[in-house]
PDB file of C-alpha atoms in Angstrom:
ATOM      1  CA  MET A1499      71.731  94.210   3.338  1.00 81.00           C
ATOM      2  CA  GLY A1500      70.005  92.057   0.734  1.00 94.00           C
ATOM      3  CA  ILE A1501      68.249  89.359   2.766  1.00 98.00           C
ATOM      4  CA  GLN A1502      67.979  88.893   6.515  1.00 98.00           C
ATOM      5  CA  PHE A1503      66.162  86.039   8.276  1.00 98.00           C
ATOM      6  CA  THR A1504      65.150  86.664  11.886  1.00 98.00           C
ATOM      7  CA  ASN A1505      63.974  83.697  13.986  1.00 98.00           C
ATOM      8  CA  VAL A1506      62.369  82.070  10.954  1.00 98.00           C
ATOM      9  CA  ASN A1507      60.544  78.750  11.194  1.00 98.00           C
ATOM     10  CA  PHE A1508      58.692  77.048   8.363  1.00 97.00           C
ATOM     11  CA  TYR A1509      56.150  74.233   8.296  1.00 95.00           C
ATOM     12  CA  TYR A1510      53.432  73.239   5.821  1.00 92.00           C
ATOM     13  CA  ASN A1511      50.759  72.257   8.354  1.00 88.00           C
ATOM     14  CA  LYS A1512      50.130  74.775  11.141  1.00 81.00           C
ATOM     15  CA  HIS A1513      48.236  72.193  13.188  1.00 81.00           C
ATOM     16  CA  GLU A1514      51.019  69.602  13.247  1.00 84.00           C
ATOM     17  CA  LYS A1515      53.994  71.981  13.018  1.00 81.00           C
ATOM     18  CA  ASN A1516      56.440  69.490  11.545  1.00 90.00           C
ATOM     19  CA  TYR A1517      59.248  71.970  11.033  1.00 94.00           C
ATOM     20  CA  VAL A1518      60.987  71.953   7.644  1.00 96.00           C
ATOM     21  CA  LEU A1519      63.186  74.843   8.805  1.00 98.00           C
ATOM     22  CA  LYS A1520      63.843  75.822  12.410  1.00 97.00           C
ATOM     23  CA  ASP A1521      65.497  78.835  14.067  1.00 97.00           C
ATOM     24  CA  ILE A1522      66.908  80.354  10.889  1.00 98.00           C
ATOM     25  CA  ASN A1523      68.910  83.527  11.467  1.00 98.00           C
ATOM     26  CA  LEU A1524      70.839  84.514   8.391  1.00 97.00           C
ATOM     27  CA  LYS A1525      72.220  87.562   6.576  1.00 98.00           C
ATOM     28  CA  ILE A1526      73.031  87.717   2.871  1.00 98.00           C
ATOM     29  CA  GLU A1527      74.597  90.785   1.282  1.00 97.00           C
ATOM     30  CA  SER A1528      72.965  92.424  -1.726  1.00 94.00           C
ATOM     31  CA  GLU A1529      76.098  92.098  -3.835  1.00 94.00           C
ATOM     32  CA  ASN A1530      79.357  90.226  -4.397  1.00 95.00           C
ATOM     33  CA  GLU A1531      78.673  87.073  -2.367  1.00 98.00           C
ATOM     34  CA  PHE A1532      79.097  83.596  -3.856  1.00 98.00           C
ATOM     35  CA  ILE A1533      77.403  81.171  -1.491  1.00 98.00           C
ATOM     36  CA  ALA A1534      77.132  77.394  -1.673  1.00 98.00           C
ATOM     37  CA  LEU A1535      74.031  76.084   0.098  1.00 97.00           C
ATOM     38  CA  ILE A1536      74.670  72.442   0.915  1.00 95.00           C
ATOM     39  CA  GLY A1537      73.229  69.567   2.928  1.00 93.00           C
ATOM     40  CA  LYS A1538      71.631  66.161   2.522  1.00 91.00           C
ATOM     41  CA  ILE A1539      68.439  65.627   0.527  1.00 91.00           C
ATOM     42  CA  GLY A1540      65.551  66.802   2.705  1.00 92.00           C
ATOM     43  CA  SER A1541      67.681  69.139   4.809  1.00 94.00           C
ATOM     44  CA  GLY A1542      65.637  72.183   3.753  1.00 96.00           C
ATOM     45  CA  LYS A1543      67.845  73.757   1.071  1.00 96.00           C
ATOM     46  CA  SER A1544      65.176  74.271  -1.590  1.00 95.00           C
ATOM     47  CA  THR A1545      62.683  75.491   1.011  1.00 97.00           C
ATOM     48  CA  LEU A1546      65.202  78.056   2.252  1.00 98.00           C
ATOM     49  CA  ALA A1547      65.809  79.206  -1.332  1.00 97.00           C
ATOM     50  CA  GLN A1548      62.074  79.643  -1.952  1.00 96.00           C
ATOM     51  CA  LEU A1549      61.774  81.710   1.224  1.00 97.00           C
ATOM     52  CA  MET A1550      64.584  83.948  -0.034  1.00 97.00           C
ATOM     53  CA  ASN A1551      62.631  84.490  -3.245  1.00 93.00           C
ATOM     54  CA  SER A1552      59.289  84.839  -1.386  1.00 94.00           C
ATOM     55  CA  LEU A1553      57.737  81.919  -3.251  1.00 94.00           C
ATOM     56  CA  LEU A1554      57.106  80.698   0.286  1.00 96.00           C
ATOM     57  CA  LEU A1555      56.359  82.828   3.336  1.00 96.00           C
ATOM     58  CA  PRO A1556      57.774  82.167   6.815  1.00 97.00           C
ATOM     59  CA  SER A1557      55.425  80.392   9.203  1.00 97.00           C
ATOM     60  CA  GLU A1558      57.024  82.216  12.138  1.00 97.00           C
ATOM     61  CA  GLY A1559      59.537  85.032  12.344  1.00 98.00           C
ATOM     62  CA  TYR A1560      60.185  87.413   9.476  1.00 96.00           C
ATOM     63  CA  ILE A1561      62.449  87.985   6.487  1.00 98.00           C
ATOM     64  CA  ASP A1562      63.748  91.393   5.438  1.00 97.00           C
ATOM     65  CA  ILE A1563      64.335  91.379   1.663  1.00 96.00           C
ATOM     66  CA  PHE A1564      65.763  94.672   0.384  1.00 94.00           C
ATOM     67  CA  ASN A1565      64.016  96.550   3.198  1.00 92.00           C
ATOM     68  CA  TYR A1566      60.682  94.807   2.649  1.00 92.00           C
ATOM     69  CA  LYS A1567      59.657  93.046   5.843  1.00 95.00           C
ATOM     70  CA  ILE A1568      57.917  89.756   5.044  1.00 96.00           C
ATOM     71  CA  ASN A1569      55.966  87.469   7.361  1.00 95.00           C
ATOM     72  CA  TYR A1570      53.168  84.949   7.045  1.00 94.00           C
ATOM     73  CA  LYS A1571      50.606  87.718   6.461  1.00 93.00           C
ATOM     74  CA  THR A1572      52.354  89.397   3.517  1.00 93.00           C
ATOM     75  CA  SER A1573      50.188  89.608   0.382  1.00 89.00           C
ATOM     76  CA  ASN A1574      51.261  88.703  -3.175  1.00 86.00           C
ATOM     77  CA  LYS A1575      50.862  92.326  -4.221  1.00 83.00           C
ATOM     78  CA  GLN A1576      53.465  93.359  -1.650  1.00 82.00           C
ATOM     79  CA  LEU A1577      55.877  90.720  -2.980  1.00 89.00           C
ATOM     80  CA  PHE A1578      56.007  92.048  -6.553  1.00 84.00           C
ATOM     81  CA  PHE A1579      59.167  94.104  -6.015  1.00 83.00           C
ATOM     82  CA  VAL A1580      60.916  91.335  -4.070  1.00 86.00           C
ATOM     83  CA  LYS A1581      60.583  88.817  -6.901  1.00 84.00           C
ATOM     84  CA  LYS A1582      62.428  91.211  -9.208  1.00 87.00           C
ATOM     85  CA  LYS A1583      65.329  91.648  -6.796  1.00 93.00           C
ATOM     86  CA  VAL A1584      65.823  87.939  -6.031  1.00 95.00           C
ATOM     87  CA  GLY A1585      65.778  85.541  -8.991  1.00 94.00           C
ATOM     88  CA  LEU A1586      65.395  81.769  -8.615  1.00 94.00           C
ATOM     89  CA  VAL A1587      66.337  79.174 -11.243  1.00 92.00           C
ATOM     90  CA  PHE A1588      64.706  75.815 -10.540  1.00 88.00           C
ATOM     91  CA  GLN A1589      66.546  72.504 -10.746  1.00 84.00           C
ATOM     92  CA  PHE A1590      64.601  71.416 -13.814  1.00 81.00           C
ATOM     93  CA  PRO A1591      64.558  74.166 -16.487  1.00 73.00           C
ATOM     94  CA  GLU A1592      61.388  72.739 -18.035  1.00 74.00           C
ATOM     95  CA  TYR A1593      59.505  74.230 -15.073  1.00 80.00           C
ATOM     96  CA  GLN A1594      60.439  77.733 -16.236  1.00 85.00           C
ATOM     97  CA  LEU A1595      60.216  77.380 -20.025  1.00 90.00           C
ATOM     98  CA  PHE A1596      56.801  77.749 -21.614  1.00 88.00           C
ATOM     99  CA  GLU A1597      56.821  80.143 -24.590  1.00 91.00           C
ATOM    100  CA  THR A1598      56.811  79.157 -28.270  1.00 91.00           C
ATOM    101  CA  ASN A1599      60.401  80.274 -28.860  1.00 95.00           C
ATOM    102  CA  VAL A1600      63.537  81.126 -26.912  1.00 97.00           C
ATOM    103  CA  LEU A1601      63.411  84.900 -27.363  1.00 97.00           C
ATOM    104  CA  LYS A1602      59.771  85.185 -26.281  1.00 95.00           C
ATOM    105  CA  ASP A1603      60.502  83.056 -23.236  1.00 96.00           C
ATOM    106  CA  VAL A1604      63.258  85.373 -22.025  1.00 96.00           C
ATOM    107  CA  MET A1605      61.190  88.470 -22.870  1.00 96.00           C
ATOM    108  CA  PHE A1606      58.416  87.348 -20.536  1.00 94.00           C
ATOM    109  CA  ALA A1607      60.010  88.577 -17.287  1.00 90.00           C
ATOM    110  CA  PRO A1608      60.812  92.163 -18.353  1.00 92.00           C
ATOM    111  CA  LYS A1609      57.365  92.482 -19.974  1.00 93.00           C
ATOM    112  CA  ASN A1610      55.848  91.287 -16.715  1.00 88.00           C
ATOM    113  CA  PHE A1611      57.684  94.144 -15.013  1.00 88.00           C
ATOM    114  CA  ASN A1612      56.092  96.700 -17.348  1.00 88.00           C
ATOM    115  CA  LYS A1613      58.789  96.956 -20.012  1.00 92.00           C
ATOM    116  CA  SER A1614      57.653  97.658 -23.574  1.00 94.00           C
ATOM    117  CA  ASN A1615      58.083  94.972 -26.259  1.00 94.00           C
ATOM    118  CA  LEU A1616      61.109  96.804 -27.648  1.00 96.00           C
ATOM    119  CA  GLU A1617      62.733  97.221 -24.220  1.00 96.00           C
ATOM    120  CA  ALA A1618      61.975  93.605 -23.294  1.00 96.00           C
ATOM    121  CA  GLU A1619      63.506  92.357 -26.531  1.00 96.00           C
ATOM    122  CA  LYS A1620      66.705  94.352 -25.968  1.00 96.00           C
ATOM    123  CA  ILE A1621      67.011  93.016 -22.416  1.00 96.00           C
ATOM    124  CA  ALA A1622      66.294  89.443 -23.555  1.00 96.00           C
ATOM    125  CA  ILE A1623      68.902  89.573 -26.329  1.00 96.00           C
ATOM    126  CA  LYS A1624      71.466  90.943 -23.867  1.00 94.00           C
ATOM    127  CA  SER A1625      70.666  88.190 -21.347  1.00 94.00           C
ATOM    128  CA  LEU A1626      70.840  85.436 -23.972  1.00 95.00           C
ATOM    129  CA  LYS A1627      74.184  86.769 -25.165  1.00 93.00           C
ATOM    130  CA  LYS A1628      75.522  86.653 -21.590  1.00 89.00           C
ATOM    131  CA  VAL A1629      74.726  82.942 -21.312  1.00 91.00           C
ATOM    132  CA  GLY A1630      76.098  82.079 -24.755  1.00 90.00           C
ATOM    133  CA  ILE A1631      72.844  81.409 -26.648  1.00 94.00           C
ATOM    134  CA  SER A1632      73.397  82.380 -30.296  1.00 94.00           C
ATOM    135  CA  LYS A1633      70.915  84.341 -32.419  1.00 95.00           C
ATOM    136  CA  ASP A1634      70.124  81.333 -34.625  1.00 95.00           C
ATOM    137  CA  LEU A1635      68.394  79.709 -31.622  1.00 96.00           C
ATOM    138  CA  PHE A1636      66.112  82.656 -30.809  1.00 96.00           C
ATOM    139  CA  ASP A1637      63.179  81.415 -32.919  1.00 96.00           C
ATOM    140  CA  ILE A1638      63.448  77.766 -31.848  1.00 95.00           C
ATOM    141  CA  SER A1639      61.155  76.194 -29.263  1.00 95.00           C
ATOM    142  CA  PRO A1640      63.042  75.978 -25.943  1.00 94.00           C
ATOM    143  CA  PHE A1641      61.839  72.387 -25.617  1.00 92.00           C
ATOM    144  CA  LYS A1642      63.914  71.385 -28.666  1.00 93.00           C
ATOM    145  CA  LEU A1643      67.168  72.502 -27.050  1.00 93.00           C
ATOM    146  CA  SER A1644      69.750  70.307 -25.347  1.00 90.00           C
ATOM    147  CA  GLY A1645      69.806  70.012 -21.562  1.00 87.00           C
ATOM    148  CA  GLY A1646      72.642  72.506 -21.263  1.00 88.00           C
ATOM    149  CA  GLN A1647      70.955  74.977 -23.614  1.00 91.00           C
ATOM    150  CA  LYS A1648      67.666  74.729 -21.686  1.00 91.00           C
ATOM    151  CA  ARG A1649      69.538  75.490 -18.474  1.00 90.00           C
ATOM    152  CA  LYS A1650      71.146  78.533 -20.103  1.00 92.00           C
ATOM    153  CA  VAL A1651      67.807  79.847 -21.391  1.00 94.00           C
ATOM    154  CA  ALA A1652      66.258  79.384 -17.933  1.00 92.00           C
ATOM    155  CA  ILE A1653      69.133  81.379 -16.428  1.00 92.00           C
ATOM    156  CA  ALA A1654      68.773  84.055 -19.136  1.00 94.00           C
ATOM    157  CA  GLY A1655      65.074  84.338 -18.298  1.00 94.00           C
ATOM    158  CA  ILE A1656      65.936  85.161 -14.698  1.00 92.00           C
ATOM    159  CA  LEU A1657      68.833  87.467 -15.656  1.00 92.00           C
ATOM    160  CA  ALA A1658      66.352  89.438 -17.772  1.00 93.00           C
ATOM    161  CA  MET A1659      64.683  90.445 -14.494  1.00 91.00           C
ATOM    162  CA  GLU A1660      68.026  92.075 -13.596  1.00 90.00           C
ATOM    163  CA  PRO A1661      68.065  90.635 -10.056  1.00 93.00           C
ATOM    164  CA  SER A1662      70.601  91.669  -7.419  1.00 95.00           C
ATOM    165  CA  ILE A1663      70.635  88.129  -5.999  1.00 97.00           C
ATOM    166  CA  LEU A1664      70.510  84.999  -8.151  1.00 96.00           C
ATOM    167  CA  ILE A1665      69.642  81.614  -6.616  1.00 97.00           C
ATOM    168  CA  LEU A1666      70.175  78.400  -8.576  1.00 95.00           C
ATOM    169  CA  ASP A1667      69.018  74.944  -7.519  1.00 94.00           C
ATOM    170  CA  GLU A1668      71.445  72.280  -8.803  1.00 92.00           C
ATOM    171  CA  PRO A1669      72.204  74.194 -12.050  1.00 90.00           C
ATOM    172  CA  THR A1670      74.771  71.652 -13.286  1.00 89.00           C
ATOM    173  CA  ARG A1671      72.953  68.439 -12.400  1.00 85.00           C
ATOM    174  CA  GLY A1672      72.761  65.981 -15.288  1.00 83.00           C
ATOM    175  CA  LEU A1673      75.068  68.016 -17.529  1.00 84.00           C
ATOM    176  CA  ASP A1674      78.341  66.855 -19.084  1.00 85.00           C
ATOM    177  CA  HIS A1675      81.617  68.374 -17.906  1.00 87.00           C
ATOM    178  CA  ASN A1676      81.816  71.024 -20.647  1.00 87.00           C
ATOM    179  CA  SER A1677      78.239  72.184 -20.063  1.00 85.00           C
ATOM    180  CA  GLN A1678      78.855  72.288 -16.304  1.00 88.00           C
ATOM    181  CA  LYS A1679      81.895  74.505 -16.811  1.00 90.00           C
ATOM    182  CA  GLU A1680      80.000  76.812 -19.172  1.00 89.00           C
ATOM    183  CA  ILE A1681      77.198  77.300 -16.639  1.00 90.00           C
ATOM    184  CA  MET A1682      79.568  77.884 -13.733  1.00 93.00           C
ATOM    185  CA  ASP A1683      81.721  80.309 -15.717  1.00 92.00           C
ATOM    186  CA  ILE A1684      78.576  82.319 -16.551  1.00 91.00           C
ATOM    187  CA  LEU A1685      77.804  82.572 -12.827  1.00 94.00           C
ATOM    188  CA  LYS A1686      81.391  83.441 -11.968  1.00 95.00           C
ATOM    189  CA  LYS A1687      81.426  86.302 -14.502  1.00 94.00           C
ATOM    190  CA  LYS A1688      78.073  87.559 -13.244  1.00 94.00           C
ATOM    191  CA  ASN A1689      79.477  87.607  -9.719  1.00 96.00           C
ATOM    192  CA  GLU A1690      82.811  89.197 -10.607  1.00 96.00           C
ATOM    193  CA  ASN A1691      81.723  91.681 -13.290  1.00 94.00           C
ATOM    194  CA  ASP A1692      78.259  92.721 -12.101  1.00 93.00           C
ATOM    195  CA  LYS A1693      78.775  92.044  -8.369  1.00 95.00           C
ATOM    196  CA  THR A1694      75.623  89.888  -8.378  1.00 96.00           C
ATOM    197  CA  THR A1695      75.271  87.724  -5.284  1.00 98.00           C
ATOM    198  CA  ILE A1696      75.093  84.066  -6.347  1.00 98.00           C
ATOM    199  CA  ILE A1697      73.530  81.375  -4.141  1.00 98.00           C
ATOM    200  CA  LEU A1698      74.214  77.885  -5.432  1.00 97.00           C
ATOM    201  CA  ILE A1699      72.419  74.772  -4.171  1.00 97.00           C
ATOM    202  CA  THR A1700      74.594  71.779  -4.998  1.00 94.00           C
ATOM    203  CA  HIS A1701      75.860  68.381  -3.870  1.00 91.00           C
ATOM    204  CA  ASP A1702      79.037  68.705  -5.959  1.00 92.00           C
ATOM    205  CA  ILE A1703      81.818  69.380  -3.472  1.00 92.00           C
ATOM    206  CA  ASP A1704      84.313  70.133  -6.253  1.00 93.00           C
ATOM    207  CA  LEU A1705      82.104  72.964  -7.530  1.00 94.00           C
ATOM    208  CA  VAL A1706      81.800  74.245  -3.974  1.00 95.00           C
ATOM    209  CA  ALA A1707      85.586  74.262  -3.590  1.00 94.00           C
ATOM    210  CA  GLN A1708      86.226  75.947  -6.919  1.00 95.00           C
ATOM    211  CA  TYR A1709      83.591  78.679  -6.949  1.00 96.00           C
ATOM    212  CA  ALA A1710      82.083  79.403  -3.527  1.00 97.00           C
ATOM    213  CA  LYS A1711      83.360  82.044  -1.129  1.00 97.00           C
ATOM    214  CA  ARG A1712      80.972  81.203   1.695  1.00 98.00           C
ATOM    215  CA  ILE A1713      79.260  77.944   2.666  1.00 97.00           C
ATOM    216  CA  ILE A1714      75.942  77.491   4.452  1.00 97.00           C
ATOM    217  CA  PHE A1715      75.380  73.914   5.637  1.00 94.00           C
ATOM    218  CA  LEU A1716      71.874  72.740   6.509  1.00 95.00           C
ATOM    219  CA  GLU A1717      71.056  69.634   8.516  1.00 93.00           C
ATOM    220  CA  LYS A1718      67.502  68.619   9.468  1.00 94.00           C
ATOM    221  CA  GLY A1719      66.216  72.119   8.821  1.00 96.00           C
ATOM    222  CA  LYS A1720      68.853  73.938  10.869  1.00 97.00           C
ATOM    223  CA  ILE A1721      71.965  75.851   9.858  1.00 97.00           C
ATOM    224  CA  ILE A1722      74.912  74.036  11.416  1.00 92.00           C
ATOM    225  CA  PHE A1723      77.656  75.917   9.562  1.00 93.00           C
ATOM    226  CA  ASP A1724      77.856  79.378   8.007  1.00 96.00           C
ATOM    227  CA  ASN A1725      81.328  80.670   7.287  1.00 96.00           C
ATOM    228  CA  SER A1726      84.054  80.933   4.671  1.00 96.00           C
ATOM    229  CA  LYS A1727      85.057  78.157   2.309  1.00 94.00           C
ATOM    230  CA  GLU A1728      88.508  78.013   3.874  1.00 93.00           C
ATOM    231  CA  ILE A1729      87.161  77.396   7.373  1.00 92.00           C
ATOM    232  CA  PHE A1730      84.687  74.793   6.088  1.00 92.00           C
ATOM    233  CA  PHE A1731      87.329  72.690   4.363  1.00 89.00           C
ATOM    234  CA  ASN A1732      89.592  72.961   7.385  1.00 85.00           C
ATOM    235  CA  LYS A1733      86.811  71.392   9.477  1.00 79.00           C
ATOM    236  CA  ILE A1734      85.364  68.924   6.988  1.00 71.00           C
ATOM    237  CA  SER A1735      87.631  66.058   7.999  1.00 60.00           C
ATOM    238  CA  LYS A1736      87.122  66.698  11.723  1.00 61.00           C
ATOM    239  CA  LEU A1737      83.351  66.975  12.057  1.00 54.00           C
ATOM    240  CA  LYS A1738      81.346  63.767  11.752  1.00 52.00           C
ATOM    241  CA  SER A1739      78.174  65.639  10.811  1.00 56.00           C
ATOM    242  CA  PHE A1740      79.774  66.701   7.519  1.00 62.00           C
ATOM    243  CA  PHE A1741      79.025  63.799   5.193  1.00 60.00           C
ATOM    244  CA  TYR A1742      80.885  65.283   2.213  1.00 69.00           C
ATOM    245  CA  ASN A1743      84.106  63.868   0.873  1.00 78.00           C
ATOM    246  CA  GLU A1744      87.058  66.145   0.337  1.00 84.00           C
ATOM    247  CA  PRO A1745      87.459  67.835  -3.067  1.00 90.00           C
ATOM    248  CA  GLN A1746      89.537  65.987  -5.656  1.00 91.00           C
ATOM    249  CA  CYS A1747      92.292  68.612  -5.407  1.00 92.00           C
ATOM    250  CA  PHE A1748      92.696  67.867  -1.706  1.00 90.00           C
ATOM    251  CA  LYS A1749      92.878  64.126  -2.329  1.00 90.00           C
ATOM    252  CA  ILE A1750      95.500  64.548  -5.051  1.00 92.00           C
ATOM    253  CA  LEU A1751      97.566  66.869  -2.860  1.00 90.00           C
ATOM    254  CA  LYS A1752      97.566  64.357  -0.014  1.00 89.00           C
ATOM    255  CA  ILE A1753      98.774  61.610  -2.350  1.00 92.00           C
ATOM    256  CA  LEU A1754     101.503  63.896  -3.722  1.00 90.00           C
ATOM    257  CA  SER A1755     102.474  64.823  -0.178  1.00 88.00           C
ATOM    258  CA  GLN A1756     103.065  61.144   0.605  1.00 90.00           C
ATOM    259  CA  LYS A1757     104.787  60.367  -2.696  1.00 88.00           C
ATOM    260  CA  ILE A1758     107.030  63.372  -3.336  1.00 90.00           C
ATOM    261  CA  GLY A1759     106.984  65.293  -0.039  1.00 88.00           C
ATOM    262  CA  ILE A1760     105.096  68.366  -1.206  1.00 90.00           C
ATOM    263  CA  ASP A1761     103.569  70.344   1.683  1.00 89.00           C
ATOM    264  CA  PHE A1762      99.791  70.152   1.931  1.00 87.00           C
ATOM    265  CA  LYS A1763      98.420  73.643   1.289  1.00 88.00           C
ATOM    266  CA  PRO A1764      94.734  73.774   0.340  1.00 89.00           C
ATOM    267  CA  LYS A1765      94.154  74.354  -3.377  1.00 91.00           C
ATOM    268  CA  TYR A1766      90.568  74.709  -4.499  1.00 92.00           C
ATOM    269  CA  ASN A1767      90.821  74.056  -8.240  1.00 90.00           C
ATOM    270  CA  PHE A1768      93.119  72.270 -10.656  1.00 90.00           C
ATOM    271  CA  GLU A1769      94.664  75.507 -11.969  1.00 90.00           C
ATOM    272  CA  GLN A1770      95.846  76.387  -8.460  1.00 92.00           C
ATOM    273  CA  LEU A1771      97.040  72.829  -7.940  1.00 92.00           C
ATOM    274  CA  LEU A1772      99.034  72.811 -11.187  1.00 92.00           C
ATOM    275  CA  GLU A1773     100.687  76.153 -10.394  1.00 92.00           C
ATOM    276  CA  TYR A1774     101.643  74.894  -6.939  1.00 91.00           C
ATOM    277  CA  LEU A1775     103.044  71.655  -8.351  1.00 90.00           C
ATOM    278  CA  VAL A1776     105.089  73.459 -11.031  1.00 91.00           C
ATOM    279  CA  GLU A1777     106.461  75.819  -8.378  1.00 89.00           C
ATOM    280  CA  PHE A1778     107.457  72.845  -6.205  1.00 88.00           C
ATOM    281  CA  LEU A1779     109.123  70.935  -9.052  1.00 86.00           C
ATOM    282  CA  THR A1780     111.094  73.926 -10.368  1.00 87.00           C
ATOM    283  CA  LYS A1781     112.611  74.992  -7.050  1.00 76.00           C
TER     284      LYS A1781
END
């Protein structure tokens, strides 16, 4: 088990107890999960992510993170190991970039975990290569990069920690289509090749359909859905509390069903949809 929440509540003011999260019971495996964490703005998604990473501590209840039991009394010293196992990439990469050049920025995490300069450099170069940052950018200030490049460097900085679980808050927001695909393909490879558990906070239902295996839906600080992608999209049109539209692939399939009589069978990306359409037309 990677992360387990047991009866977790969270609030910022212990006197008023305005709950940001309430009655959270949740298990996340240490490897091979690809989870979409969704919900309206203010539903508690980012707070939940920061609890997973121990940036925040539970107000009530406890969280077991790789066999470290964490509650409101846990000290920063006790959290050192946890932060290495669970990496968090913030929504705005500028929050995580601060060094004078790209390579130094990515080296910071392994050096912070007692790696030598040489070891940290090797890890940083490997991480930058994984996210597609070329060597000619290593000596450039991260603040001179494009939005997509900044996002990649921020991800590389967390990958350099070699986490078992990687959490990303809106990693594709504000990026063009090509940059979005590059980022998501990096995460997909990390999940498939290294078995890293990916937790993706997003409002993009098409990304959820294409990449996620499991969906956790938050509403007003409570988990109202936690199950497979297939079950979620089977229910999405039936439950009023789900404010999301259907993925584009579903909409196209429904139109094709009306126009040419093709059976509606859920397809979660355009490659699957195209294969299904070709199969139908060549019968």
